[in-house]
CSV table of C-alpha atoms and ligand atoms in Angstrom, one decimal:
chain,number,residue,atom,x,y,z
A,742,MET,CA,-25.8,-11.8,-17.7
A,743,MET,CA,-28.8,-10.6,-19.7
A,744,ASP,CA,-27.2,-11.7,-23.0
A,745,THR,CA,-27.0,-15.4,-22.0
A,746,LYS,CA,-29.3,-17.9,-23.6
A,747,LEU,CA,-30.2,-19.2,-20.2
A,748,VAL,CA,-31.6,-15.8,-19.0
A,749,ARG,CA,-33.4,-15.4,-22.3
A,750,ASP,CA,-35.0,-18.8,-22.1
A,751,PHE,CA,-36.0,-18.5,-18.4
A,752,THR,CA,-37.5,-15.0,-19.1
A,753,LYS,CA,-39.4,-16.3,-22.2
A,754,LEU,CA,-41.2,-19.0,-20.2
A,755,CYS,CA,-42.1,-16.4,-17.5
A,756,SER,CA,-43.6,-14.0,-20.1
A,757,ASP,CA,-45.4,-16.8,-22.0
A,758,GLY,CA,-46.9,-18.2,-18.8
A,759,TYR,CA,-48.1,-14.8,-17.8
A,760,VAL,CA,-49.7,-14.2,-21.3
A,761,CYS,CA,-51.5,-17.5,-20.9
A,762,GLY,CA,-53.1,-16.2,-17.7
A,763,TRP,CA,-51.5,-18.8,-15.5
A,764,HIS,CA,-49.7,-16.3,-13.2
A,765,GLU,CA,-52.1,-13.9,-11.4
A,766,ARG,CA,-50.3,-11.6,-9.0
A,767,ASN,CA,-47.3,-13.6,-7.6
A,768,GLY,CA,-48.8,-17.0,-8.6
A,769,GLY,CA,-46.5,-19.7,-9.8
A,770,ASN,CA,-42.7,-20.4,-9.7
A,771,LEU,CA,-39.9,-21.7,-11.9
A,772,SER,CA,-36.6,-23.3,-11.2
A,773,TYR,CA,-33.7,-24.6,-13.2
A,774,ARG,CA,-30.6,-26.7,-12.3
A,775,MET,CA,-27.7,-25.0,-14.1
A,776,LYS,CA,-25.1,-26.8,-16.2
A,777,GLU,CA,-21.5,-26.3,-15.2
A,778,GLU,CA,-20.7,-24.3,-18.3
A,779,GLU,CA,-23.7,-22.0,-17.6
A,780,VAL,CA,-22.4,-21.4,-14.1
A,781,GLU,CA,-18.9,-20.5,-15.4
A,782,GLU,CA,-20.4,-18.2,-18.0
A,783,VAL,CA,-21.9,-15.9,-15.3
A,784,ARG,CA,-19.7,-16.7,-12.2
A,785,ASP,CA,-18.2,-13.2,-12.4
A,786,PHE,CA,-21.5,-11.7,-11.3
A,787,PHE,CA,-21.8,-13.9,-8.2
A,788,ASN,CA,-21.5,-12.8,-4.6
A,789,GLU,CA,-19.9,-15.9,-3.1
A,790,ASP,CA,-19.9,-14.4,0.4
A,791,ALA,CA,-23.7,-14.5,0.8
A,792,GLN,CA,-25.1,-15.9,4.0
A,793,TRP,CA,-26.2,-19.6,4.2
A,794,ARG,CA,-29.9,-20.2,5.0
A,795,GLU,CA,-31.8,-23.4,5.9
A,796,ILE,CA,-33.7,-25.0,3.0
A,797,GLY,CA,-36.2,-26.7,5.3
A,798,THR,CA,-35.4,-30.1,3.9
A,799,THR,CA,-32.2,-31.8,2.6
A,800,VAL,CA,-31.3,-32.5,-1.0
A,801,PRO,CA,-27.9,-34.3,-0.7
A,802,ASP,CA,-27.8,-35.2,-4.4
A,803,LEU,CA,-27.9,-31.5,-5.3
A,804,LYS,CA,-24.9,-30.6,-3.1
A,805,ASN,CA,-22.8,-27.6,-4.4
A,806,GLU,CA,-25.1,-27.2,-7.4
A,807,TYR,CA,-26.5,-23.8,-8.7
A,808,PHE,CA,-30.1,-23.1,-9.5
A,809,MET,CA,-31.9,-20.2,-11.2
A,810,MET,CA,-35.4,-19.6,-9.7
A,811,THR,CA,-38.1,-17.0,-9.3
A,812,GLY,CA,-38.3,-15.1,-6.0
A,813,SER,CA,-41.0,-15.5,-3.3
A,814,GLY,CA,-43.7,-12.9,-3.8
A,815,LYS,CA,-42.4,-11.9,-7.2
A,816,TYR,CA,-44.6,-11.5,-10.2
A,817,PHE,CA,-44.0,-13.5,-13.4
A,818,ARG,CA,-45.1,-10.4,-15.3
A,819,ASN,CA,-42.1,-8.5,-14.0
A,820,VAL,CA,-39.4,-11.0,-14.8
A,821,GLU,CA,-38.8,-9.5,-18.3
A,822,LEU,CA,-39.0,-6.0,-16.9
A,823,ASP,CA,-36.5,-6.4,-14.1
A,824,PHE,CA,-34.7,-9.8,-14.1
A,825,GLU,CA,-32.3,-9.0,-11.2
A,826,ASP,CA,-35.2,-7.9,-8.9
A,827,ASN,CA,-37.3,-11.0,-9.5
A,828,VAL,CA,-35.0,-13.9,-10.1
A,829,ALA,CA,-32.2,-15.5,-8.0
A,830,ILE,CA,-29.3,-17.8,-8.5
A,831,ILE,CA,-28.8,-19.9,-5.4
A,832,GLN,CA,-26.1,-22.5,-4.5
A,833,VAL,CA,-26.9,-25.5,-2.3
A,834,ASN,CA,-24.2,-26.3,0.3
A,835,GLU,CA,-22.0,-29.4,0.6
A,836,ASP,CA,-24.5,-31.4,2.6
A,837,GLY,CA,-27.6,-30.3,0.8
A,838,SER,CA,-29.3,-28.6,3.8
A,839,LYS,CA,-28.6,-24.9,3.2
A,840,TYR,CA,-28.6,-22.5,0.3
A,841,LYS,CA,-27.2,-19.0,-0.4
A,842,ILE,CA,-28.3,-16.4,-2.9
A,843,VAL,CA,-25.3,-15.7,-5.1
A,844,TYR,CA,-27.1,-13.5,-7.6
A,845,GLY,CA,-30.3,-11.5,-8.0
A,846,LEU,CA,-33.2,-10.4,-5.7
A,847,VAL,CA,-31.3,-7.1,-5.6
A,848,ASN,CA,-34.1,-5.4,-3.7
A,849,GLY,CA,-34.2,-8.2,-1.1
A,850,GLY,CA,-36.4,-11.3,-0.8
A,851,ARG,CA,-36.0,-15.0,-0.9
A,852,PRO,CA,-36.2,-17.7,-3.5
A,853,THR,CA,-39.7,-19.2,-4.3
A,854,SER,CA,-42.0,-20.0,-1.4
A,855,GLU,CA,-42.1,-23.6,-2.9
A,856,LEU,CA,-38.3,-24.0,-2.5
A,857,PRO,CA,-38.6,-27.4,-0.8
A,858,THR,CA,-40.9,-28.8,-3.6
A,859,HIS,CA,-38.7,-27.4,-6.3
A,860,LEU,CA,-35.4,-28.7,-4.9
A,861,MET,CA,-36.7,-32.1,-3.9
A,862,ASN,CA,-38.3,-32.5,-7.3
A,863,LEU,CA,-35.1,-31.4,-9.1
A,864,GLU,CA,-33.2,-34.0,-7.0
A,865,VAL,CA,-35.6,-36.8,-7.9
A,866,LEU,CA,-35.5,-35.8,-11.5
A,867,LYS,CA,-31.7,-35.7,-11.6
A,868,GLN,CA,-31.7,-39.3,-10.2
A,869,ARG,CA,-34.2,-40.3,-13.0
A,870,ASP,CA,-32.3,-38.5,-15.8
A,871,PRO,CA,-29.3,-36.2,-15.2
A,872,GLU,CA,-30.5,-33.9,-18.0
A,873,MET,CA,-33.9,-33.2,-16.4
A,874,ARG,CA,-33.4,-29.6,-15.2
A,875,VAL,CA,-36.6,-27.6,-15.2
A,876,VAL,CA,-39.5,-27.6,-12.7
A,877,TYR,CA,-42.4,-25.2,-13.5
A,878,HIS,CA,-45.5,-24.5,-11.3
A,879,CYS,CA,-48.5,-22.4,-12.3
A,880,HIS,CA,-52.2,-21.8,-11.7
A,881,PRO,CA,-54.0,-22.7,-15.0
A,882,ALA,CA,-57.8,-22.1,-14.7
A,883,ASN,CA,-59.1,-25.1,-16.7
A,884,THR,CA,-57.0,-27.7,-14.9
A,885,ILE,CA,-57.9,-26.2,-11.5
A,886,ALA,CA,-61.6,-26.2,-12.5
A,887,LEU,CA,-61.3,-30.0,-13.2
A,888,THR,CA,-60.1,-30.6,-9.7
A,889,PHE,CA,-63.7,-29.8,-8.5
A,890,LEU,CA,-65.3,-32.2,-11.1
A,891,LEU,CA,-63.0,-35.2,-11.3
A,892,PRO,CA,-62.0,-37.5,-8.4
A,893,CYS,CA,-58.5,-37.2,-7.0
A,894,ASP,CA,-57.4,-40.3,-8.9
A,895,ASP,CA,-54.3,-40.5,-11.1
A,896,GLN,CA,-55.9,-43.1,-13.5
A,897,ILE,CA,-59.2,-41.2,-14.1
A,898,PHE,CA,-57.5,-37.8,-14.3
A,899,THR,CA,-55.0,-39.1,-16.8
A,900,ARG,CA,-57.5,-41.1,-18.9
A,901,GLU,CA,-59.9,-38.1,-19.2
A,902,ILE,CA,-57.1,-35.8,-20.3
A,903,TRP,CA,-55.6,-38.3,-22.7
A,904,GLU,CA,-58.9,-38.7,-24.4
A,905,MET,CA,-59.2,-35.0,-25.2
A,906,MET,CA,-56.3,-34.8,-27.7
A,907,THR,CA,-54.4,-37.6,-29.4
A,908,GLU,CA,-51.1,-35.9,-28.8
A,909,CYS,CA,-51.6,-36.1,-25.0
A,910,PRO,CA,-50.7,-39.8,-24.5
A,911,ILE,CA,-47.7,-39.2,-26.8
A,912,ILE,CA,-46.5,-36.2,-24.9
A,913,PHE,CA,-47.0,-37.7,-21.4
A,914,PRO,CA,-47.3,-41.5,-21.7
A,915,LYS,CA,-46.7,-42.0,-18.0
A,916,GLY,CA,-49.8,-39.9,-17.2
A,917,ILE,CA,-50.7,-37.3,-14.6
A,918,GLY,CA,-50.2,-37.6,-10.8
A,919,THR,CA,-52.8,-36.1,-8.5
A,920,VAL,CA,-52.2,-34.5,-5.1
A,921,GLU,CA,-55.2,-33.9,-2.8
A,922,TRP,CA,-55.5,-30.4,-1.4
A,923,MET,CA,-52.9,-29.6,1.3
A,924,VAL,CA,-51.1,-26.6,2.6
A,925,PRO,CA,-48.6,-25.3,0.0
A,926,GLY,CA,-45.0,-24.3,0.7
A,927,GLY,CA,-43.9,-27.1,3.0
A,928,ARG,CA,-42.2,-30.5,3.1
A,929,GLU,CA,-45.3,-32.6,3.1
A,930,ILE,CA,-46.7,-31.5,-0.2
A,931,ALA,CA,-43.1,-31.6,-1.6
A,932,VAL,CA,-42.8,-35.3,-0.6
A,933,LYS,CA,-46.2,-36.2,-2.3
A,934,THR,CA,-45.1,-34.4,-5.5
A,935,CYS,CA,-41.7,-36.1,-5.5
A,936,GLU,CA,-43.4,-39.5,-5.3
A,937,ILE,CA,-45.1,-38.6,-8.6
A,938,MET,CA,-42.0,-37.1,-10.2
A,939,LYS,CA,-40.2,-40.4,-9.7
A,940,THR,CA,-42.1,-41.7,-12.7
A,941,LYS,CA,-44.3,-39.0,-14.2
A,942,ASP,CA,-43.7,-35.5,-15.7
A,943,VAL,CA,-46.9,-33.8,-14.4
A,944,ALA,CA,-48.5,-33.4,-11.0
A,945,VAL,CA,-51.8,-31.6,-10.4
A,946,TRP,CA,-52.3,-30.0,-7.0
A,947,PHE,CA,-56.0,-30.1,-6.3
A,948,HIS,CA,-57.7,-26.7,-6.0
A,949,HIS,CA,-54.3,-25.0,-6.5
A,950,GLY,CA,-52.4,-25.6,-9.8
A,951,MET,CA,-50.0,-27.8,-11.6
A,952,PHE,CA,-46.3,-28.8,-11.7
A,953,ALA,CA,-44.5,-29.9,-14.9
A,954,CYS,CA,-40.9,-30.8,-15.5
A,955,GLY,CA,-38.6,-31.0,-18.5
A,956,HIS,CA,-35.1,-31.2,-19.9
A,957,THR,CA,-35.7,-27.7,-21.3
A,958,PHE,CA,-37.9,-24.7,-20.7
A,959,ASP,CA,-39.7,-25.5,-24.0
A,960,GLU,CA,-40.4,-29.0,-22.8
A,961,ALA,CA,-41.8,-28.0,-19.4
A,962,PHE,CA,-43.9,-25.2,-20.9
A,963,GLY,CA,-45.2,-27.3,-23.8
A,964,LEU,CA,-46.2,-30.0,-21.4
A,965,MET,CA,-48.1,-27.5,-19.2
A,966,HIS,CA,-49.7,-26.0,-22.3
A,967,ALA,CA,-50.9,-29.4,-23.6
A,968,VAL,CA,-52.4,-30.6,-20.3
A,969,GLU,CA,-54.2,-27.2,-19.8
A,970,LYS,CA,-55.6,-27.2,-23.4
A,971,ALA,CA,-56.9,-30.7,-23.0
A,972,ALA,CA,-58.5,-29.6,-19.7
A,973,GLU,CA,-60.2,-26.8,-21.5
A,974,ILE,CA,-61.6,-29.2,-24.1
A,975,LEU,CA,-62.8,-31.6,-21.3
A,976,LEU,CA,-64.5,-28.7,-19.6
A,977,LYS,CA,-66.3,-27.7,-22.8
A,978,VAL,CA,-67.5,-31.3,-23.3
A,979,MET,CA,-68.6,-31.6,-19.7
A,980,SER,CA,-70.4,-28.2,-19.9
A,981,VAL,CA,-72.6,-29.6,-22.7
A,982,SER,CA,-73.2,-33.2,-21.7
A,983,ASP,CA,-72.4,-35.7,-18.9
A,984,ARG,CA,-71.3,-38.3,-21.5
A,985,LYS,CA,-69.4,-38.5,-24.7
A,986,LEU,CA,-71.0,-39.9,-27.9
A,987,GLN,CA,-67.7,-41.4,-28.9
A,988,THR,CA,-64.1,-41.2,-27.8
A,989,ILE,CA,-60.6,-42.8,-28.2
A,990,THR,CA,-60.9,-46.4,-26.9
A,991,PRO,CA,-58.4,-48.4,-24.9
A,992,GLU,CA,-57.6,-50.4,-28.1
A,993,GLY,CA,-57.1,-47.1,-29.9
A,994,PHE,CA,-54.6,-46.0,-27.2
A,995,ARG,CA,-52.7,-49.3,-27.5
A,996,GLU,CA,-52.4,-48.8,-31.3
A,997,ILE,CA,-50.6,-45.5,-30.6
A,998,GLU,CA,-47.8,-47.3,-28.7
A,999,PRO,CA,-46.0,-49.0,-31.6
A,1000,ALA,CA,-46.8,-46.2,-34.0
A,1001,PHE,CA,-44.9,-43.7,-31.7
A,1002,GLY,CA,-42.6,-46.0,-29.9
A,1003,ILE,CA,-44.1,-45.2,-26.5
A,1004,LYS,CA,-45.4,-47.3,-23.6
A,1005,LEU,CA,-48.5,-46.0,-21.9
A,1006,ASP,CA,-49.4,-46.6,-18.3
A,1007,GLU,CA,-51.7,-49.5,-18.8
A,1008,SER,CA,-53.6,-48.9,-15.5
A,1009,CYS,CA,-55.2,-45.9,-17.2
A,1010,LEU,CA,-56.7,-48.0,-20.0
A,1011,TYR,CA,-59.5,-49.5,-18.0
A,1012,GLU,CA,-62.7,-50.6,-19.7
A,1013,ARG,CA,-65.7,-48.3,-19.4
A,1014,LYS,CA,-69.3,-49.1,-20.3
A,1015,ASP,CA,-70.7,-45.8,-21.6
A,1016,GLY,CA,-69.2,-42.4,-22.4
A,1017,ARG,CA,-69.5,-41.2,-18.8
A,1018,ILE,CA,-66.5,-39.7,-16.9
A,1019,GLY,CA,-64.8,-42.1,-14.5
A,1020,LYS,CA,-64.4,-45.8,-14.2
A,1021,LYS,CA,-68.0,-47.0,-14.3
L,2414,2HA,O1,-47.5,-17.8,-5.1
L,2414,2HA,O2,-47.8,-20.4,-6.6
L,2414,2HA,O3,-47.8,-22.1,-4.6
L,2414,2HA,C1,-46.6,-18.7,-5.4
L,2414,2HA,C2,-47.3,-20.0,-5.5
L,2414,2HA,C3,-47.3,-20.9,-4.3
L,2415,ZN,ZN1,-49.0,-22.1,-6.5
């Protein structure tokens, strides 16, 4: 099990996220929809007799599929130290309403407390693109800090982050979705996040953290890293001044489109009079 590329890649993201300071205590969670060949590679280690439990929502398009995910209350720091204690492989049942733990969490426990958000997002992402497999959640300080300074508005949040690094619009041309503060762990916040994931790759949960998705662990982690770094730059700028002397203009963003073969969300390219934050 430990020799598989999947376990190595999953563990690497957990360790890298911890080193970045995004996973205090048991903060954050990670899930991955396994490929058939990855399931077959490790099926010998599965306990198929495990008990079925309620997911708390239904994900019919994920029926019978297998997922690798961090455990509820488990620390990202510990994944590389004891994989079997901190990570689970679960299978979803044939109507998408229940799951069973077929591997891992050897000292007891449950899959991530954000199980509904992870599975519902993985379902939406599968419908969008069958090779989208990773959903990653963490608590990065700079992005969270911005949720006290920027309005909860997808267009403003996206535009301010895009302006901080030219790479940003190229990495996430559909922008960032924002979710106002709400109680984590349940179906309501999962539904809000899924609405975003139908079209975008990043969702910011106000005063809580961020969700990013990807085809691979590298893609999801790299996306998280890019947004969080841009948020750090924005905070530095805002710490010094309430306006920018110059920045990337809407025309500048539009010139990036043909150069990189991307289409940006045009609603984020609103005109603005001076260098202040926001739409005015
Ligand atoms: O503690 O991050 O959102 C895990 C979480 C819940
Ligand atoms: Zn969280």
